[in-house]
Amino acid sequence: MNIKMTASNQMQILENKSIANATIQKKTSLNSLSQVKSFNPWGAIVLISTFILMIGSVFLVFDLQNDFQQFREDRINSTFGLIFFAVATGLFVFRAGFFIYNLYLYFRYKVIPSVSDEKLPTCTVIVPAYNEGKQVWDTLISLADSDYPEGKLEILAIDDGSKDDTWYWMQQAKRKLGDRLSIYQQPKNKGKRHALYRGFHLGKGEVFVTVDSDSVVKTDTLRNLVSPFVTNKDCGAVAGNIRVLNNEKALLPKMLNVSFVLSFEFVRSAESSLNSVLCTPGALAAYRRTAVFACLEDWINQTFMGQPSDIGEDRAMTNMILKQGKHVLFQRNAYCYTNVPERYKGLYKMFIRWGRSNVRENIQMSKYVFTDFREGSKLGTRLLFISQFSKIIMSYPFLVFMLFFIVMHPLLFISSTFFSILILSSFPVLFYAKRYKLSESFWAYSYSILYTFGLFWITPYAIATASRRGWLTRELPDTK
């Protein structure tokens, strides 16, 4: 018997195929993290060029010793040069000592094991999304697949006025997950902070978890992330461990993946030993409900130079929770894989946003960090602040010196810079190789070169434009 297929049946089949393809894509993206990929000739060229430049710099540095000596003498013999070298030497000693201190803190760090199902708190996961497309499906399904008691887990997805098919994919996830997922639409695009604000008011959990809509989590991520709230009554927030999801698609994600490992698994481990992680990332963070509501109105109404703050919501929330005297920790065993920019334009826009947030929140932190803001020792937290603030303060002097160095002694600048990159970037290379793969660790060298020559202007520019608003990378054109 011939059966004529209706338009609605055809649409349903197409939808089912789209969902199946999306599910396969999600599984493939996660599995690819541990699989050997095909040879990338462009990547090989970049790495080989990186080593040629650094090895060449070694020979130049030794060959130009007399020129370096003459340069040092000329600078020391001038008042300005002497002051600069004195300040630079002092900063170098501080940074070296601070690095050794961080090493000590890193080795002190211990991850908190997951508690039992009975002890796990009720948890509300909030996923704000804007122009995310079908990636939001992957995010929501990965959260629903979590090894977490179903009766204690609430998932909220909030479409922040997207212009693409984000809402459609949320609806498909809702169709699959049923009552396990609640979806909402903002009447118009109001920004990530407002979407989270709505989620905080809707959620019923003892702990809030925020997850970016371009991220996926491992099955044990949520239980590992929230366990510190059970074992530490003073814990107000927990940062997750962020890795790169799209690191096989382009060279920039490969570099950022190595950078993220150092930033999270080394830096935040050290900060966690002081109970003072300075930023819980938007991609994956957890907050105690009472700590959130203690600062929620100040957070949503935060301004900078008279303008509403529409960026840096994660850093701002962390800052306000630290100010309450709460502990902010890092869980290395709570993995989240997130998409990062694949092109230079998207990368520098992301860094500008982070840089402006860093300037704003360091100013806010300066208002309380030297007060008696919590019980116990506060020296470590203050050292963290001084380290961050010194980078901001010295950005312009070092930019001027760098430009002067380039104009007056270009060969000395090039050789000394690449030689410094070889020395200083060897630590992240060794750190990543120890934690993961040696073959991937060498991207730390390439990333340092990119940052030194292609992103050195970010901090000075972020300082000069700190009052500007705008997310910069949230519109439909591909900036990643």
Short mmCIF file of C-alpha atoms in Angstrom, two decimals, residues 60-440:
data_model
loop_
_atom_site.label_atom_id
_atom_site.label_comp_id
_atom_site.label_asym_id
_atom_site.label_seq_id
_atom_site.Cartn_x
_atom_site.Cartn_y
_atom_site.Cartn_z
CA LEU A 60 72.29 36.18 18.19
CA VAL A 61 72.19 36.86 21.94
CA PHE A 62 75.61 35.30 22.43
CA ASP A 63 76.99 36.93 19.29
CA LEU A 64 75.78 40.39 20.34
CA GLN A 65 77.00 40.30 23.95
CA ASN A 66 79.13 43.42 23.48
CA ASP A 67 76.17 45.33 22.06
CA PHE A 68 73.95 44.27 24.98
CA GLN A 69 76.64 45.34 27.43
CA GLN A 70 76.96 48.73 25.75
CA PHE A 71 73.16 49.16 25.79
CA ARG A 72 73.00 48.45 29.52
CA GLU A 73 75.79 50.90 30.25
CA ASP A 74 74.17 53.64 28.18
CA ARG A 75 70.85 53.21 29.98
CA ILE A 76 72.37 53.07 33.46
CA ASN A 77 74.36 56.24 32.80
CA SER A 78 71.15 58.19 32.16
CA THR A 79 68.78 59.18 34.99
CA PHE A 80 65.68 57.89 33.22
CA GLY A 81 67.40 54.67 32.24
CA LEU A 82 68.66 54.09 35.76
CA ILE A 83 65.19 54.59 37.24
CA PHE A 84 63.67 52.26 34.66
CA PHE A 85 66.23 49.52 35.27
CA ALA A 86 65.80 49.85 39.03
CA VAL A 87 62.02 49.49 38.72
CA ALA A 88 62.36 46.65 36.19
CA THR A 89 64.82 44.82 38.45
CA GLY A 90 62.49 45.21 41.43
CA LEU A 91 59.55 43.90 39.44
CA PHE A 92 61.62 40.99 38.15
CA VAL A 93 62.63 40.03 41.68
CA PHE A 94 59.00 40.28 42.81
CA ARG A 95 57.73 38.23 39.86
CA ALA A 96 60.41 35.58 40.35
CA GLY A 97 59.66 35.35 44.05
CA PHE A 98 55.93 35.27 43.34
CA PHE A 99 56.43 32.44 40.85
CA ILE A 100 58.30 30.39 43.47
CA TYR A 101 55.49 31.15 45.92
CA ASN A 102 52.95 29.93 43.35
CA LEU A 103 54.93 26.73 42.89
CA TYR A 104 54.75 26.14 46.63
CA LEU A 105 51.00 26.81 46.61
CA TYR A 106 50.49 24.54 43.60
CA PHE A 107 52.11 21.59 45.35
CA ARG A 108 49.95 22.29 48.41
CA TYR A 109 46.76 22.18 46.35
CA LYS A 110 44.56 19.13 46.73
CA VAL A 111 41.43 18.44 44.76
CA ILE A 112 38.31 17.73 46.84
CA PRO A 113 36.85 14.29 46.02
CA SER A 114 33.19 13.98 45.15
CA VAL A 115 30.86 13.44 48.08
CA SER A 116 28.16 10.75 48.08
CA ASP A 117 24.80 11.16 46.35
CA GLU A 118 23.13 11.60 49.72
CA LYS A 119 25.34 14.55 50.63
CA LEU A 120 25.20 16.32 47.26
CA PRO A 121 23.21 19.57 47.48
CA THR A 122 20.30 20.45 45.25
CA CYS A 123 21.73 22.13 42.17
CA THR A 124 20.36 24.56 39.59
CA VAL A 125 22.33 24.77 36.35
CA ILE A 126 21.77 28.00 34.40
CA VAL A 127 22.68 28.14 30.70
CA PRO A 128 22.33 31.61 29.13
CA ALA A 129 22.49 31.52 25.34
CA TYR A 130 22.69 34.08 22.57
CA ASN A 131 23.11 33.24 18.86
CA GLU A 132 24.55 29.86 19.76
CA GLY A 133 22.69 27.73 17.24
CA LYS A 134 22.68 23.97 17.69
CA GLN A 135 25.71 24.07 19.99
CA VAL A 136 23.28 24.80 22.83
CA TRP A 137 21.78 21.34 22.23
CA ASP A 138 25.16 19.73 22.92
CA THR A 139 25.53 21.79 26.08
CA LEU A 140 22.13 20.86 27.49
CA ILE A 141 22.40 17.16 26.62
CA SER A 142 25.85 16.91 28.22
CA LEU A 143 24.45 18.47 31.41
CA ALA A 144 21.47 16.09 31.41
CA ASP A 145 23.88 13.15 31.03
CA SER A 146 25.65 14.14 34.25
CA ASP A 147 26.17 11.58 37.01
CA TYR A 148 24.05 13.57 39.44
CA PRO A 149 20.88 12.50 41.30
CA GLU A 150 18.04 13.47 38.97
CA GLY A 151 15.83 14.64 41.82
CA LYS A 152 18.52 17.09 42.93
CA LEU A 153 19.32 18.56 39.51
CA GLU A 154 17.46 21.41 37.83
CA ILE A 155 18.53 22.69 34.40
CA LEU A 156 17.43 26.11 33.17
CA ALA A 157 18.20 27.42 29.67
CA ILE A 158 17.54 31.08 28.87
CA ASP A 159 17.56 32.41 25.32
CA ASP A 160 18.74 36.02 25.53
CA GLY A 161 16.86 37.28 22.48
CA SER A 162 18.83 35.31 19.89
CA LYS A 163 18.53 36.17 16.21
CA ASP A 164 19.31 32.66 14.96
CA ASP A 165 17.86 29.19 15.65
CA THR A 166 19.04 28.96 19.27
CA TRP A 167 15.45 28.85 20.58
CA TYR A 168 14.60 26.04 18.15
CA TRP A 169 17.45 23.89 19.51
CA MET A 170 16.39 24.65 23.07
CA GLN A 171 12.93 23.42 22.19
CA GLN A 172 14.38 20.22 20.74
CA ALA A 173 16.35 19.65 23.93
CA LYS A 174 13.18 20.28 25.94
CA ARG A 175 11.32 17.75 23.80
CA LYS A 176 13.97 15.13 24.56
CA LEU A 177 14.56 15.89 28.24
CA GLY A 178 11.03 16.77 29.31
CA ASP A 179 10.64 18.03 32.87
CA ARG A 180 14.40 17.77 33.48
CA LEU A 181 14.86 20.98 31.47
CA SER A 182 13.06 24.33 31.69
CA ILE A 183 13.52 26.84 28.86
CA TYR A 184 12.81 30.57 28.82
CA GLN A 185 13.07 33.45 26.38
CA GLN A 186 14.08 36.99 27.22
CA PRO A 187 11.72 39.51 25.55
CA LYS A 188 14.78 41.10 23.93
CA ASN A 189 18.56 40.83 24.07
CA LYS A 190 19.49 42.28 27.47
CA GLY A 191 22.93 40.71 27.99
CA LYS A 192 24.32 37.65 29.73
CA ARG A 193 24.18 39.25 33.18
CA HIS A 194 20.43 39.78 32.94
CA ALA A 195 19.86 36.24 31.65
CA LEU A 196 21.77 34.86 34.64
CA TYR A 197 19.87 37.21 36.97
CA ARG A 198 16.60 35.72 35.75
CA GLY A 199 17.99 32.23 36.24
CA PHE A 200 19.09 33.00 39.80
CA HIS A 201 15.55 34.09 40.66
CA LEU A 202 13.96 31.09 38.95
CA GLY A 203 16.31 28.46 40.35
CA LYS A 204 15.50 26.52 43.50
CA GLY A 205 18.85 24.83 44.16
CA GLU A 206 21.12 25.32 47.15
CA VAL A 207 23.94 25.76 44.63
CA PHE A 208 23.86 27.59 41.32
CA VAL A 209 26.05 26.39 38.45
CA THR A 210 26.55 28.63 35.42
CA VAL A 211 27.59 27.06 32.12
CA ASP A 212 28.21 28.83 28.81
CA SER A 213 26.08 27.65 25.92
CA ASP A 214 29.12 26.80 23.79
CA SER A 215 30.48 24.30 26.31
CA VAL A 216 30.10 20.63 27.21
CA VAL A 217 30.88 18.91 30.50
CA LYS A 218 32.03 15.45 31.51
CA THR A 219 29.62 13.17 33.33
CA ASP A 220 31.28 13.67 36.73
CA THR A 221 31.84 17.43 36.36
CA LEU A 222 28.83 18.70 38.28
CA ARG A 223 29.26 16.45 41.31
CA ASN A 224 32.96 17.28 41.50
CA LEU A 225 32.27 20.99 41.10
CA VAL A 226 29.75 21.30 43.93
CA SER A 227 31.35 18.93 46.47
CA PRO A 228 33.45 21.71 48.11
CA PHE A 229 30.23 23.37 49.29
CA VAL A 230 29.56 20.27 51.39
CA THR A 231 33.05 19.90 52.85
CA ASN A 232 33.73 23.62 53.41
CA LYS A 233 31.00 25.70 55.06
CA ASP A 234 32.85 28.92 54.19
CA CYS A 235 33.01 28.12 50.47
CA GLY A 236 31.06 30.70 48.49
CA ALA A 237 32.12 29.85 44.92
CA VAL A 238 34.02 27.22 42.93
CA ALA A 239 35.77 27.55 39.57
CA GLY A 240 35.73 24.70 37.08
CA ASN A 241 38.64 23.47 34.95
CA ILE A 242 38.27 24.89 31.44
CA ARG A 243 39.74 23.16 28.38
CA VAL A 244 39.28 23.94 24.69
CA LEU A 245 36.59 22.04 22.76
CA ASN A 246 37.49 23.11 19.21
CA ASN A 247 41.25 22.63 19.52
CA GLU A 248 41.39 20.44 16.39
CA LYS A 249 39.74 23.00 14.12
CA ALA A 250 42.41 25.72 13.96
CA LEU A 251 45.82 26.74 15.29
CA LEU A 252 44.63 29.41 17.74
CA PRO A 253 42.55 26.92 19.77
CA LYS A 254 45.59 24.62 19.97
CA MET A 255 47.61 27.45 21.46
CA LEU A 256 44.82 28.52 23.80
CA ASN A 257 44.35 24.96 25.02
CA VAL A 258 47.92 24.91 26.35
CA SER A 259 47.49 28.42 27.78
CA PHE A 260 44.28 27.42 29.55
CA VAL A 261 45.98 24.48 31.26
CA LEU A 262 48.56 26.82 32.79
CA SER A 263 45.95 29.44 33.68
CA PHE A 264 43.64 26.97 35.39
CA GLU A 265 45.61 23.96 36.55
CA PHE A 266 48.61 25.95 37.78
CA VAL A 267 47.47 29.50 38.53
CA ARG A 268 44.03 28.72 39.91
CA SER A 269 45.36 25.73 41.85
CA ALA A 270 47.75 28.14 43.59
CA GLU A 271 44.98 30.68 44.19
CA SER A 272 42.72 27.95 45.55
CA SER A 273 45.34 27.07 48.16
CA LEU A 274 44.77 30.61 49.45
CA ASN A 275 40.97 30.20 49.21
CA SER A 276 41.11 33.17 46.83
CA VAL A 277 40.51 32.24 43.19
CA LEU A 278 40.12 35.67 41.60
CA CYS A 279 37.80 34.69 38.77
CA THR A 280 35.30 31.87 38.46
CA PRO A 281 34.95 31.42 34.67
CA GLY A 282 31.64 31.93 32.94
CA ALA A 283 32.11 28.67 31.08
CA LEU A 284 31.79 26.70 34.34
CA ALA A 285 31.37 28.05 37.86
CA ALA A 286 29.34 27.23 40.96
CA TYR A 287 28.00 29.59 43.63
CA ARG A 288 26.38 29.05 47.00
CA ARG A 289 22.81 30.37 46.82
CA THR A 290 23.10 32.48 49.96
CA ALA A 291 26.33 34.09 48.73
CA VAL A 292 24.68 35.00 45.41
CA PHE A 293 21.63 36.61 46.98
CA ALA A 294 23.81 38.52 49.43
CA CYS A 295 25.21 40.54 46.51
CA LEU A 296 22.76 39.94 43.66
CA GLU A 297 21.22 43.43 43.52
CA ASP A 298 24.61 45.13 43.67
CA TRP A 299 25.78 42.78 40.93
CA ILE A 300 22.89 43.40 38.52
CA ASN A 301 23.03 47.15 39.11
CA GLN A 302 26.83 47.43 38.94
CA THR A 303 28.15 50.43 37.04
CA PHE A 304 31.54 51.72 35.95
CA MET A 305 32.07 55.43 35.36
CA GLY A 306 28.31 55.92 35.31
CA GLN A 307 27.63 53.21 32.73
CA PRO A 308 25.92 49.85 33.45
CA SER A 309 28.37 46.95 33.51
CA ASP A 310 27.48 44.50 30.76
CA ILE A 311 30.77 42.56 30.71
CA GLY A 312 32.83 40.69 33.29
CA GLU A 313 29.85 39.27 35.13
CA ASP A 314 31.87 36.24 36.27
CA ARG A 315 34.77 38.28 37.65
CA ALA A 316 32.33 40.72 39.31
CA MET A 317 30.40 37.94 41.05
CA THR A 318 33.65 36.36 42.26
CA ASN A 319 34.88 39.70 43.57
CA MET A 320 31.67 40.35 45.49
CA ILE A 321 31.72 36.89 47.03
CA LEU A 322 35.36 37.29 48.08
CA LYS A 323 34.42 40.63 49.63
CA GLN A 324 31.86 38.80 51.80
CA GLY A 325 34.76 36.88 53.37
CA LYS A 326 33.81 33.65 51.60
CA HIS A 327 36.31 31.16 50.20
CA VAL A 328 36.56 30.79 46.42
CA LEU A 329 38.08 27.47 45.33
CA PHE A 330 39.11 25.61 42.18
CA GLN A 331 38.21 22.02 41.31
CA ARG A 332 40.73 20.54 38.90
CA ASN A 333 38.58 17.42 38.45
CA ALA A 334 35.55 19.41 37.20
CA TYR A 335 36.21 19.58 33.45
CA CYS A 336 34.39 21.77 30.97
CA TYR A 337 35.27 21.97 27.26
CA THR A 338 34.42 25.27 25.60
CA ASN A 339 34.74 26.80 22.16
CA VAL A 340 37.29 29.59 21.74
CA PRO A 341 37.99 32.00 18.87
CA GLU A 342 39.57 30.45 15.80
CA ARG A 343 40.55 33.76 14.19
CA TYR A 344 42.69 36.66 15.33
CA LYS A 345 39.79 39.15 15.25
CA GLY A 346 37.67 37.05 17.58
CA LEU A 347 40.67 36.45 19.84
CA TYR A 348 41.61 40.07 20.37
CA LYS A 349 37.98 41.04 20.95
CA MET A 350 37.71 38.38 23.64
CA PHE A 351 40.93 39.58 25.25
CA ILE A 352 39.80 43.22 25.16
CA ARG A 353 36.63 42.25 27.01
CA TRP A 354 38.64 40.31 29.59
CA GLY A 355 41.15 43.17 29.87
CA ARG A 356 38.47 45.79 30.55
CA SER A 357 36.88 43.54 33.15
CA ASN A 358 40.27 42.99 34.77
CA VAL A 359 40.85 46.75 35.07
CA ARG A 360 37.40 47.37 36.55
CA GLU A 361 37.49 44.55 39.06
CA ASN A 362 41.02 45.28 40.22
CA ILE A 363 39.83 48.79 41.07
CA GLN A 364 36.91 47.28 43.00
CA MET A 365 39.17 44.79 44.75
CA SER A 366 41.53 47.56 45.86
CA LYS A 367 38.68 48.98 47.97
CA TYR A 368 38.48 45.99 50.30
CA VAL A 369 41.53 43.74 49.94
CA PHE A 370 43.57 45.70 52.51
CA THR A 371 40.72 45.73 55.03
CA ASP A 372 39.78 43.00 57.49
CA PHE A 373 37.39 41.48 54.95
CA ARG A 374 37.56 37.91 56.26
CA GLU A 375 38.88 35.78 59.09
CA GLY A 376 42.34 34.29 58.95
CA SER A 377 45.39 35.32 56.96
CA LYS A 378 44.81 37.73 54.10
CA LEU A 379 48.45 38.14 53.03
CA GLY A 380 48.22 35.67 50.15
CA THR A 381 45.10 37.32 48.73
CA ARG A 382 46.81 40.70 48.92
CA LEU A 383 49.86 39.37 47.11
CA LEU A 384 47.58 38.04 44.36
CA PHE A 385 46.05 41.48 44.03
CA ILE A 386 49.44 43.25 43.98
CA SER A 387 50.67 40.87 41.28
CA GLN A 388 47.66 41.58 39.08
CA PHE A 389 47.62 45.32 39.72
CA SER A 390 51.33 45.69 38.99
CA LYS A 391 50.77 44.32 35.48
CA ILE A 392 48.19 47.02 34.86
CA ILE A 393 50.26 49.85 36.33
CA MET A 394 53.41 48.93 34.42
CA SER A 395 51.76 48.28 31.06
CA TYR A 396 52.32 51.79 29.70
CA PRO A 397 55.94 52.22 30.90
CA PHE A 398 56.90 48.87 29.40
CA LEU A 399 55.06 49.67 26.16
CA VAL A 400 57.05 52.91 25.84
CA PHE A 401 60.31 51.11 26.60
CA MET A 402 59.50 48.37 24.09
CA LEU A 403 58.80 50.89 21.32
CA PHE A 404 62.01 52.77 22.19
CA PHE A 405 63.96 49.50 22.14
CA ILE A 406 62.51 48.56 18.74
CA VAL A 407 63.34 51.91 17.15
CA MET A 408 66.83 52.31 18.61
CA HIS A 409 68.06 48.70 18.67
CA PRO A 410 65.79 46.47 16.54
CA LEU A 411 68.24 43.55 16.35
CA LEU A 412 68.82 43.55 20.10
CA PHE A 413 65.07 43.69 20.68
CA ILE A 414 64.26 40.80 18.34
CA SER A 415 67.02 38.53 19.63
CA SER A 416 66.42 39.21 23.33
CA THR A 417 62.65 38.85 22.96
CA PHE A 418 62.75 35.46 21.26
CA PHE A 419 65.44 34.30 23.69
CA SER A 420 63.21 35.36 26.63
CA ILE A 421 60.27 33.50 25.12
CA LEU A 422 62.39 30.35 24.87
CA ILE A 423 63.34 30.60 28.54
CA LEU A 424 60.07 31.78 30.09
CA SER A 425 57.72 29.62 28.01
CA SER A 426 59.58 26.44 28.81
CA PHE A 427 57.73 26.18 32.11
CA PRO A 428 54.22 26.03 30.54
CA VAL A 429 55.63 23.58 27.98
CA LEU A 430 56.96 21.28 30.71
CA PHE A 431 53.83 21.74 32.82
CA TYR A 432 51.50 20.77 29.98
CA ALA A 433 53.73 17.87 28.94
CA LYS A 434 53.65 16.53 32.48
CA ARG A 435 49.87 16.84 32.74
CA TYR A 436 48.93 15.82 29.19
CA LYS A 437 50.92 15.39 25.94
CA LEU A 438 54.44 16.48 25.06
CA SER A 439 53.56 16.89 21.37
CA GLU A 440 50.84 19.43 22.18
#
